[in-house]
Amino acid sequence: MDEKKTAVITGCSSGVGFETSILLARNGFRTYATMRNLEKASRLAELVKKEGLDLKILRLDVTDEDSVTESIEKIISETKRVDVLVNNAGFAIFGALEDTLLDEMKEQFETNFFGSVRTIQAVLPTMKKQKKGKIINVSSMVGKFGVPFNSIYVSTKFALEGLTESLRYELHNFCIDVVLVEPGVIKSDFFNNIRLSNKSRQNSSYSNLLHTRLRGIESMLKNKASSPSTVAKEILNIINSDDSNLRYVVGEDAVFMTNLKKNLTDEEFENHMKNTILLGDAYLK
Ligand SMILES: NC(=O)c1ccc[n+]([C@@H]2O[C@H](COP(=O)([O-])OP(=O)(O)OC[C@H]3O[C@@H](n4cnc5c(N)ncnc54)[C@H](OP(=O)(O)O)[C@@H]3O)[C@@H](O)[C@H]2O)c1
């Protein structure tokens, strides 16, 4: 009998998804690297060919119910199992809440939150039959604290945290583990893919503050950011470990901020943020 484990990852065209799919395939997983746009598959396909990896690239748009169902059904028909699901696909919308349209907010939730809900619902019947499975939801350090001009992105990650924490109880008896990965800033395509809300691109009364915030991110990217492969390694460790923590914090910045959030009062934490992030600094001091 084939003992190979099957892993499914969303958002593999770049960054964390790309690195995770390669790392899992290199470590013996039958890997399904999914992405919404197959025109972006060539770099991954070349590496797979060069290394002879057991990795298949499939189209999966997490906002499209049919696309999720078709891909997961195909995977299950081929392998009869899903051992690992990594919900990684995501993007960030920037702009003041006042400058963000409800439709833009819904789009953000469709990808970052409902996208994960769709894939989880699609794999659960199989994982339950197996009485085994690991679901890894890629959240963020901002899944635990707010930041300005990013409130809808932050809200999607808070929602993912609430979902994960609740789901752990529901799935415990089926031996299915659900965990959160909370990275700090990562040097991926993420910040090139930022969407500025429509109204932010016009004459906004928040322009100066928003640009100060974006400068702060640039400085984080230069100084304290982690590489996507660091996050991928943490994901592999989580999969291979018998421990089941709810949260895995990744990156020096994320560890620092998580400890700050844990150890300061709300007022002290807010003052720290006002003295750093609102002045265009990285959060760290
Ligand atoms: N970068 C950071 O600083 C940071 C920090 C904390 C957490 N995170 C989280 O880490 C995860 C990975 O981000 P990353 O840093 O690796 O960024 P990235 O390089 O921009 O990768 C994001 C991936 O998500 C995909 N994606 C977006 N919308 C999708 C959809 N509807 N269906 C399927 N795939 C979709 C993108 O595909 P396309 O190429 O087609 O757009 C891309 O493959 C995200 O959940 C993000 O929120 C990132």
mmCIF file of C-alpha atoms and ligand atoms in Angstrom:
data_model
loop_
_atom_site.group_PDB
_atom_site.id
_atom_site.type_symbol
_atom_site.label_atom_id
_atom_site.label_comp_id
_atom_site.label_asym_id
_atom_site.label_seq_id
_atom_site.Cartn_x
_atom_site.Cartn_y
_atom_site.Cartn_z
ATOM 1 C CA MET A 1 0.000 0.000 0.000
ATOM 2 C CA ASP A 2 1.163 3.517 -0.855
ATOM 3 C CA GLU A 3 2.047 5.283 2.406
ATOM 4 C CA LYS A 4 2.737 8.654 0.819
ATOM 5 C CA LYS A 5 0.864 11.536 2.391
ATOM 6 C CA THR A 6 -1.105 13.937 0.234
ATOM 7 C CA ALA A 7 -0.726 17.678 0.782
ATOM 8 C CA VAL A 8 -2.790 20.447 -0.818
ATOM 9 C CA ILE A 9 -1.640 24.060 -0.754
ATOM 10 C CA THR A 10 -3.452 27.139 -2.046
ATOM 11 C CA GLY A 11 -1.816 30.223 -3.577
ATOM 12 C CA CYS A 12 1.351 28.565 -4.904
ATOM 13 C CA SER A 13 2.236 31.017 -7.683
ATOM 14 C CA SER A 14 4.650 32.871 -5.375
ATOM 15 C CA GLY A 15 5.886 33.471 -1.828
ATOM 16 C CA VAL A 16 4.942 31.142 1.009
ATOM 17 C CA GLY A 17 2.763 28.873 -1.146
ATOM 18 C CA PHE A 18 5.500 28.387 -3.732
ATOM 19 C CA GLU A 19 8.163 27.582 -1.119
ATOM 20 C CA THR A 20 5.869 25.339 0.930
ATOM 21 C CA SER A 21 4.823 23.242 -2.060
ATOM 22 C CA ILE A 22 8.441 22.685 -3.114
ATOM 23 C CA LEU A 23 9.554 21.880 0.432
ATOM 24 C CA LEU A 24 6.729 19.378 1.010
ATOM 25 C CA ALA A 25 7.389 17.653 -2.320
ATOM 26 C CA ARG A 26 11.115 17.464 -1.500
ATOM 27 C CA ASN A 27 10.159 15.859 1.811
ATOM 28 C CA GLY A 28 8.153 13.017 0.360
ATOM 29 C CA PHE A 29 4.640 14.419 0.204
ATOM 30 C CA ARG A 30 2.483 13.834 -2.844
ATOM 31 C CA THR A 31 1.962 17.529 -3.324
ATOM 32 C CA TYR A 32 -0.820 19.412 -5.058
ATOM 33 C CA ALA A 33 0.299 23.005 -5.594
ATOM 34 C CA THR A 34 -2.771 25.003 -6.520
ATOM 35 C CA MET A 35 -3.014 28.487 -7.962
ATOM 36 C CA ARG A 36 -5.742 30.552 -9.586
ATOM 37 C CA ASN A 37 -3.743 31.543 -12.653
ATOM 38 C CA LEU A 38 -1.844 28.731 -14.371
ATOM 39 C CA GLU A 39 0.059 31.238 -16.499
ATOM 40 C CA LYS A 40 2.126 31.815 -13.357
ATOM 41 C CA ALA A 41 3.041 28.118 -13.064
ATOM 42 C CA SER A 42 6.170 28.025 -15.232
ATOM 43 C CA ARG A 43 8.781 28.701 -12.518
ATOM 44 C CA LEU A 44 7.317 25.988 -10.297
ATOM 45 C CA ALA A 45 6.878 23.571 -13.228
ATOM 46 C CA GLU A 46 10.543 23.985 -14.244
ATOM 47 C CA LEU A 47 11.765 23.231 -10.719
ATOM 48 C CA VAL A 48 9.501 20.183 -10.481
ATOM 49 C CA LYS A 49 10.840 18.841 -13.763
ATOM 50 C CA LYS A 50 14.456 19.557 -12.857
ATOM 51 C CA GLU A 51 14.211 17.797 -9.483
ATOM 52 C CA GLY A 52 11.742 15.094 -10.563
ATOM 53 C CA LEU A 53 9.379 16.000 -7.721
ATOM 54 C CA ASP A 54 6.009 14.396 -7.028
ATOM 55 C CA LEU A 55 4.153 17.692 -7.385
ATOM 56 C CA LYS A 56 1.141 18.430 -9.525
ATOM 57 C CA ILE A 57 -0.010 21.930 -10.335
ATOM 58 C CA LEU A 58 -3.783 22.451 -10.382
ATOM 59 C CA ARG A 59 -5.957 25.484 -10.975
ATOM 60 C CA LEU A 60 -7.850 26.532 -7.857
ATOM 61 C CA ASP A 61 -9.378 29.944 -7.234
ATOM 62 C CA VAL A 62 -10.429 30.036 -3.591
ATOM 63 C CA THR A 63 -13.198 32.548 -4.333
ATOM 64 C CA ASP A 64 -14.869 30.182 -6.806
ATOM 65 C CA GLU A 65 -16.911 27.360 -5.264
ATOM 66 C CA ASP A 66 -16.839 25.212 -8.436
ATOM 67 C CA SER A 67 -13.108 25.612 -8.825
ATOM 68 C CA VAL A 68 -12.522 24.483 -5.219
ATOM 69 C CA THR A 69 -14.896 21.516 -5.510
ATOM 70 C CA GLU A 70 -13.493 20.355 -8.868
ATOM 71 C CA SER A 71 -9.865 20.522 -7.736
ATOM 72 C CA ILE A 72 -10.397 18.791 -4.420
ATOM 73 C CA GLU A 73 -12.550 16.089 -6.073
ATOM 74 C CA LYS A 74 -9.811 15.502 -8.642
ATOM 75 C CA ILE A 75 -7.187 15.181 -5.919
ATOM 76 C CA ILE A 76 -9.317 12.747 -3.912
ATOM 77 C CA SER A 77 -10.115 10.663 -6.989
ATOM 78 C CA GLU A 78 -6.380 10.370 -7.699
ATOM 79 C CA THR A 79 -5.051 9.776 -4.192
ATOM 80 C CA LYS A 80 -8.119 8.731 -2.171
ATOM 81 C CA ARG A 81 -6.891 10.917 0.686
ATOM 82 C CA VAL A 82 -5.943 14.390 1.886
ATOM 83 C CA ASP A 83 -3.562 14.447 4.826
ATOM 84 C CA VAL A 84 -2.581 18.107 4.849
ATOM 85 C CA LEU A 85 -4.351 21.269 3.711
ATOM 86 C CA VAL A 86 -2.449 24.563 3.808
ATOM 87 C CA ASN A 87 -4.746 27.571 3.407
ATOM 88 C CA ASN A 88 -2.241 30.118 2.230
ATOM 89 C CA ALA A 89 -3.898 32.152 -0.575
ATOM 90 C CA GLY A 90 -4.372 35.770 0.401
ATOM 91 C CA PHE A 91 -3.864 39.396 -0.430
ATOM 92 C CA ALA A 92 -4.178 42.729 1.358
ATOM 93 C CA ILE A 93 -6.239 45.771 0.643
ATOM 94 C CA PHE A 94 -4.916 49.053 2.013
ATOM 95 C CA GLY A 95 -6.810 52.268 2.668
ATOM 96 C CA ALA A 96 -8.762 53.978 5.415
ATOM 97 C CA LEU A 97 -12.043 52.272 6.272
ATOM 98 C CA GLU A 98 -13.873 55.410 5.147
ATOM 99 C CA ASP A 99 -12.155 55.134 1.756
ATOM 100 C CA THR A 100 -12.944 51.457 1.237
ATOM 101 C CA LEU A 101 -16.081 50.311 -0.567
ATOM 102 C CA LEU A 102 -18.141 47.465 0.844
ATOM 103 C CA ASP A 103 -17.574 45.522 -2.385
ATOM 104 C CA GLU A 104 -13.804 45.826 -1.889
ATOM 105 C CA MET A 105 -14.173 44.594 1.681
ATOM 106 C CA LYS A 106 -16.281 41.634 0.525
ATOM 107 C CA GLU A 107 -13.643 40.707 -2.055
ATOM 108 C CA GLN A 108 -11.025 40.704 0.695
ATOM 109 C CA PHE A 109 -13.160 38.405 2.861
ATOM 110 C CA GLU A 110 -14.014 36.167 -0.117
ATOM 111 C CA THR A 111 -10.322 35.342 -0.552
ATOM 112 C CA ASN A 112 -8.755 35.485 2.891
ATOM 113 C CA PHE A 113 -11.630 34.111 4.956
ATOM 114 C CA PHE A 114 -14.308 32.371 2.877
ATOM 115 C CA GLY A 115 -11.573 30.982 0.621
ATOM 116 C CA SER A 116 -10.280 28.962 3.576
ATOM 117 C CA VAL A 117 -13.807 27.992 4.623
ATOM 118 C CA ARG A 118 -14.463 26.581 1.119
ATOM 119 C CA THR A 119 -11.344 24.423 1.005
ATOM 120 C CA ILE A 120 -11.864 23.199 4.581
ATOM 121 C CA GLN A 121 -15.448 22.149 3.801
ATOM 122 C CA ALA A 122 -14.233 20.380 0.666
ATOM 123 C CA VAL A 123 -11.582 18.255 2.446
ATOM 124 C CA LEU A 124 -13.394 17.508 5.720
ATOM 125 C CA PRO A 125 -15.497 14.494 4.600
ATOM 126 C CA THR A 126 -12.298 12.745 3.448
ATOM 127 C CA MET A 127 -10.280 13.723 6.526
ATOM 128 C CA LYS A 128 -13.127 12.505 8.760
ATOM 129 C CA LYS A 129 -13.203 9.140 6.978
ATOM 130 C CA GLN A 130 -9.441 8.857 7.454
ATOM 131 C CA LYS A 131 -9.824 9.933 11.112
ATOM 132 C CA LYS A 132 -6.713 11.938 10.473
ATOM 133 C CA GLY A 133 -5.655 15.236 8.950
ATOM 134 C CA LYS A 134 -3.900 18.536 9.498
ATOM 135 C CA ILE A 135 -5.265 21.891 8.397
ATOM 136 C CA ILE A 136 -2.880 24.826 8.530
ATOM 137 C CA ASN A 137 -4.411 28.272 8.212
ATOM 138 C CA VAL A 138 -1.921 31.004 7.342
ATOM 139 C CA SER A 139 -2.958 33.985 9.425
ATOM 140 C CA SER A 140 -0.610 36.803 10.429
ATOM 141 C CA MET A 141 0.754 38.531 13.496
ATOM 142 C CA VAL A 142 -1.999 41.066 12.726
ATOM 143 C CA GLY A 143 -4.500 38.308 13.418
ATOM 144 C CA LYS A 144 -4.091 39.422 17.020
ATOM 145 C CA PHE A 145 -3.764 43.215 16.923
ATOM 146 C CA GLY A 146 -5.049 46.043 14.782
ATOM 147 C CA VAL A 147 -3.048 48.292 12.469
ATOM 148 C CA PRO A 148 -4.231 51.430 10.667
ATOM 149 C CA PHE A 149 -5.191 51.532 6.968
ATOM 150 C CA ASN A 150 -5.345 47.769 6.846
ATOM 151 C CA SER A 151 -8.419 47.202 8.988
ATOM 152 C CA ILE A 152 -10.262 44.901 6.571
ATOM 153 C CA TYR A 153 -7.215 42.686 5.986
ATOM 154 C CA VAL A 154 -6.716 42.567 9.762
ATOM 155 C CA SER A 155 -10.393 41.674 10.193
ATOM 156 C CA THR A 156 -10.094 38.731 7.785
ATOM 157 C CA LYS A 157 -7.204 37.383 9.835
ATOM 158 C CA PHE A 158 -9.039 37.939 13.164
ATOM 159 C CA ALA A 159 -11.953 36.016 11.623
ATOM 160 C CA LEU A 160 -9.635 33.191 10.548
ATOM 161 C CA GLU A 161 -8.268 33.040 14.096
ATOM 162 C CA GLY A 162 -11.788 32.740 15.558
ATOM 163 C CA LEU A 163 -12.711 30.094 13.019
ATOM 164 C CA THR A 164 -9.585 28.038 13.697
ATOM 165 C CA GLU A 165 -9.910 28.235 17.465
ATOM 166 C CA SER A 166 -13.549 27.084 17.279
ATOM 167 C CA LEU A 167 -12.996 24.384 14.682
ATOM 168 C CA ARG A 168 -10.340 22.678 16.796
ATOM 169 C CA TYR A 169 -13.049 21.622 19.270
ATOM 170 C CA GLU A 170 -15.397 20.394 16.522
ATOM 171 C CA LEU A 171 -12.732 18.260 14.875
ATOM 172 C CA HIS A 172 -10.912 16.979 17.946
ATOM 173 C CA ASN A 173 -12.892 13.695 18.098
ATOM 174 C CA PHE A 174 -12.120 13.027 14.434
ATOM 175 C CA CYS A 175 -8.361 13.415 15.118
ATOM 176 C CA ILE A 176 -8.175 16.350 12.718
ATOM 177 C CA ASP A 177 -5.851 19.100 13.806
ATOM 178 C CA VAL A 178 -6.347 22.747 12.827
ATOM 179 C CA VAL A 179 -3.622 25.296 13.520
ATOM 180 C CA LEU A 180 -2.667 28.888 12.806
ATOM 181 C CA VAL A 181 0.605 30.152 11.414
ATOM 182 C CA GLU A 182 1.193 33.784 12.343
ATOM 183 C CA PRO A 183 4.086 35.286 10.400
ATOM 184 C CA GLY A 184 5.378 38.812 10.673
ATOM 185 C CA VAL A 185 6.394 40.689 7.543
ATOM 186 C CA ILE A 186 7.565 38.346 4.766
ATOM 187 C CA LYS A 187 9.681 39.265 1.751
ATOM 188 C CA SER A 188 7.316 37.841 -0.872
ATOM 189 C CA ASP A 189 5.240 39.313 -3.692
ATOM 190 C CA PHE A 190 2.655 40.284 -1.105
ATOM 191 C CA PHE A 191 3.515 43.973 -0.952
ATOM 192 C CA ASN A 192 3.766 44.245 -4.754
ATOM 193 C CA ASN A 193 0.273 42.740 -4.842
ATOM 194 C CA ILE A 194 -1.218 45.207 -2.345
ATOM 195 C CA ARG A 195 -4.461 46.721 -3.579
ATOM 196 C CA LEU A 196 -5.065 50.329 -2.663
ATOM 197 C CA SER A 197 -8.771 50.917 -2.184
ATOM 198 C CA ASN A 198 -10.265 52.930 -5.024
ATOM 199 C CA LYS A 199 -10.992 56.021 -2.989
ATOM 200 C CA SER A 200 -7.475 56.017 -1.486
ATOM 201 C CA ARG A 201 -6.109 56.571 -4.965
ATOM 202 C CA GLN A 202 -8.112 59.763 -5.232
ATOM 203 C CA ASN A 203 -7.896 62.856 -3.095
ATOM 204 C CA SER A 204 -8.144 61.373 0.383
ATOM 205 C CA SER A 205 -7.909 63.224 3.669
ATOM 206 C CA TYR A 206 -5.917 60.214 4.920
ATOM 207 C CA SER A 207 -3.257 60.367 2.172
ATOM 208 C CA ASN A 208 -0.371 61.569 4.329
ATOM 209 C CA LEU A 209 -1.016 59.078 7.115
ATOM 210 C CA LEU A 210 -1.488 56.234 4.657
ATOM 211 C CA HIS A 211 1.792 57.001 2.913
ATOM 212 C CA THR A 212 3.578 57.224 6.241
ATOM 213 C CA ARG A 213 2.236 53.757 7.018
ATOM 214 C CA LEU A 214 3.383 52.377 3.672
ATOM 215 C CA ARG A 215 6.866 53.810 4.312
ATOM 216 C CA GLY A 216 6.895 51.953 7.634
ATOM 217 C CA ILE A 217 6.247 48.702 5.774
ATOM 218 C CA GLU A 218 9.128 49.422 3.404
ATOM 219 C CA SER A 219 11.417 49.828 6.391
ATOM 220 C CA MET A 220 10.157 46.537 7.898
ATOM 221 C CA LEU A 221 10.814 44.798 4.588
ATOM 222 C CA LYS A 222 14.398 46.075 4.576
ATOM 223 C CA ASN A 223 15.140 45.282 8.212
ATOM 224 C CA LYS A 224 13.132 42.625 9.993
ATOM 225 C CA ALA A 225 11.256 40.641 7.362
ATOM 226 C CA SER A 226 11.427 36.851 7.089
ATOM 227 C CA SER A 227 11.841 34.894 3.898
ATOM 228 C CA PRO A 228 8.957 32.792 2.533
ATOM 229 C CA SER A 229 11.173 29.716 2.965
ATOM 230 C CA THR A 230 11.366 30.354 6.739
ATOM 231 C CA VAL A 231 7.570 30.165 6.885
ATOM 232 C CA ALA A 232 7.599 27.047 4.694
ATOM 233 C CA LYS A 233 10.078 25.350 7.068
ATOM 234 C CA GLU A 234 7.815 26.131 10.022
ATOM 235 C CA ILE A 235 4.860 24.627 8.145
ATOM 236 C CA LEU A 236 6.851 21.433 7.496
ATOM 237 C CA ASN A 237 7.819 21.279 11.201
ATOM 238 C CA ILE A 238 4.171 21.648 12.198
ATOM 239 C CA ILE A 239 3.134 18.840 9.844
ATOM 240 C CA ASN A 240 5.864 16.517 11.114
ATOM 241 C CA SER A 241 5.319 17.301 14.777
ATOM 242 C CA ASP A 242 3.034 15.382 17.147
ATOM 243 C CA ASP A 243 2.430 18.610 19.108
ATOM 244 C CA SER A 244 -0.689 20.526 18.357
ATOM 245 C CA ASN A 245 -0.421 24.130 19.398
ATOM 246 C CA LEU A 246 -3.133 26.490 18.277
ATOM 247 C CA ARG A 247 -0.667 29.170 17.169
ATOM 248 C CA TYR A 248 2.786 29.163 15.587
ATOM 249 C CA VAL A 249 4.440 32.578 15.445
ATOM 250 C CA VAL A 250 7.084 32.998 12.716
ATOM 251 C CA GLY A 251 9.716 35.737 12.431
ATOM 252 C CA GLU A 252 11.638 37.978 14.800
ATOM 253 C CA ASP A 253 9.152 40.826 14.333
ATOM 254 C CA ALA A 254 6.153 38.582 14.981
ATOM 255 C CA VAL A 255 7.709 37.112 18.140
ATOM 256 C CA PHE A 256 8.497 40.616 19.412
ATOM 257 C CA MET A 257 5.030 41.996 18.703
ATOM 258 C CA THR A 258 3.223 38.909 20.026
ATOM 259 C CA ASN A 259 5.106 39.159 23.318
ATOM 260 C CA LEU A 260 4.390 42.869 23.511
ATOM 261 C CA LYS A 261 0.687 42.267 22.949
ATOM 262 C CA LYS A 262 0.692 39.540 25.607
ATOM 263 C CA ASN A 263 2.603 41.507 28.224
ATOM 264 C CA LEU A 264 1.361 45.082 27.868
ATOM 265 C CA THR A 265 -2.002 46.521 28.838
ATOM 266 C CA ASP A 266 -4.206 47.618 25.937
ATOM 267 C CA GLU A 267 -3.302 51.225 26.703
ATOM 268 C CA GLU A 268 0.453 50.540 26.771
ATOM 269 C CA PHE A 269 0.253 48.571 23.541
ATOM 270 C CA GLU A 270 -1.704 51.335 21.830
ATOM 271 C CA ASN A 271 0.878 53.896 22.943
ATOM 272 C CA HIS A 272 3.651 51.731 21.517
ATOM 273 C CA MET A 273 1.845 51.563 18.197
ATOM 274 C CA LYS A 274 1.183 55.310 18.141
ATOM 275 C CA ASN A 275 4.880 55.990 18.769
ATOM 276 C CA THR A 276 6.017 53.646 16.015
ATOM 277 C CA ILE A 277 3.608 52.743 13.283
ATOM 278 C CA LEU A 278 1.783 56.086 13.082
ATOM 279 C CA LEU A 279 5.141 57.847 12.731
ATOM 280 C CA GLY A 280 6.156 55.681 9.796
ATOM 281 C CA ASP A 281 8.393 53.477 11.883
ATOM 282 C CA ALA A 282 8.421 49.737 11.933
ATOM 283 C CA TYR A 283 6.432 48.477 14.933
ATOM 284 C CA LEU A 284 9.644 47.426 16.604
ATOM 285 C CA LYS A 285 11.721 49.621 18.856
HETATM 286 N N1 LIG B 1 3.853 38.899 3.107
HETATM 287 C C1 LIG B 1 3.607 39.195 4.369
HETATM 288 O O1 LIG B 1 4.199 40.126 4.953
HETATM 289 C C2 LIG B 1 2.619 38.364 5.150
HETATM 290 C C3 LIG B 1 2.608 38.493 6.550
HETATM 291 C C4 LIG B 1 1.740 37.715 7.290
HETATM 292 C C5 LIG B 1 0.875 36.837 6.663
HETATM 293 N N2 LIG B 1 0.900 36.741 5.300
HETATM 294 C C6 LIG B 1 -0.032 35.795 4.674
HETATM 295 O O2 LIG B 1 0.734 34.801 4.006
HETATM 296 C C7 LIG B 1 -0.039 34.251 2.933
HETATM 297 C C8 LIG B 1 0.836 34.154 1.683
HETATM 298 O O3 LIG B 1 1.238 35.426 1.288
HETATM 299 P P1 LIG B 1 2.652 35.718 0.602
HETATM 300 O O4 LIG B 1 3.398 36.600 1.515
HETATM 301 O O5 LIG B 1 3.274 34.479 0.135
HETATM 302 O O6 LIG B 1 2.165 36.645 -0.613
HETATM 303 P P2 LIG B 1 2.178 36.430 -2.205
HETATM 304 O O7 LIG B 1 3.554 36.143 -2.676
HETATM 305 O O8 LIG B 1 1.463 37.628 -2.754
HETATM 306 O O9 LIG B 1 1.288 35.123 -2.419
HETATM 307 C C9 LIG B 1 -0.103 35.134 -2.288
HETATM 308 C C10 LIG B 1 -0.686 33.994 -3.083
HETATM 309 O O10 LIG B 1 -2.122 33.986 -2.906
HETATM 310 C C11 LIG B 1 -2.682 33.828 -4.198
HETATM 311 N N3 LIG B 1 -4.069 34.254 -4.303
HETATM 312 C C12 LIG B 1 -4.611 35.485 -4.153
HETATM 313 N N4 LIG B 1 -5.933 35.432 -4.389
HETATM 314 C C13 LIG B 1 -6.233 34.138 -4.687
HETATM 315 C C14 LIG B 1 -7.411 33.443 -5.021
HETATM 316 N N5 LIG B 1 -8.599 34.061 -5.136
HETATM 317 N N6 LIG B 1 -7.345 32.095 -5.253
HETATM 318 C C15 LIG B 1 -6.172 31.442 -5.168
HETATM 319 N N7 LIG B 1 -5.009 32.055 -4.887
HETATM 320 C C16 LIG B 1 -5.047 33.387 -4.635
HETATM 321 C C17 LIG B 1 -1.783 34.630 -5.105
HETATM 322 O O11 LIG B 1 -2.035 34.312 -6.468
HETATM 323 P P3 LIG B 1 -1.799 35.378 -7.673
HETATM 324 O O12 LIG B 1 -0.343 35.292 -8.003
HETATM 325 O O13 LIG B 1 -2.688 34.857 -8.747
HETATM 326 O O14 LIG B 1 -2.209 36.734 -7.158
HETATM 327 C C18 LIG B 1 -0.432 34.136 -4.598
HETATM 328 O O15 LIG B 1 -0.154 32.856 -5.108
HETATM 329 C C19 LIG B 1 -1.259 35.146 2.787
HETATM 330 O O16 LIG B 1 -2.385 34.514 3.387
HETATM 331 C C20 LIG B 1 -0.898 36.391 3.574
HETATM 332 O O17 LIG B 1 -2.038 37.050 4.103
HETATM 333 C C21 LIG B 1 1.745 37.471 4.521
#
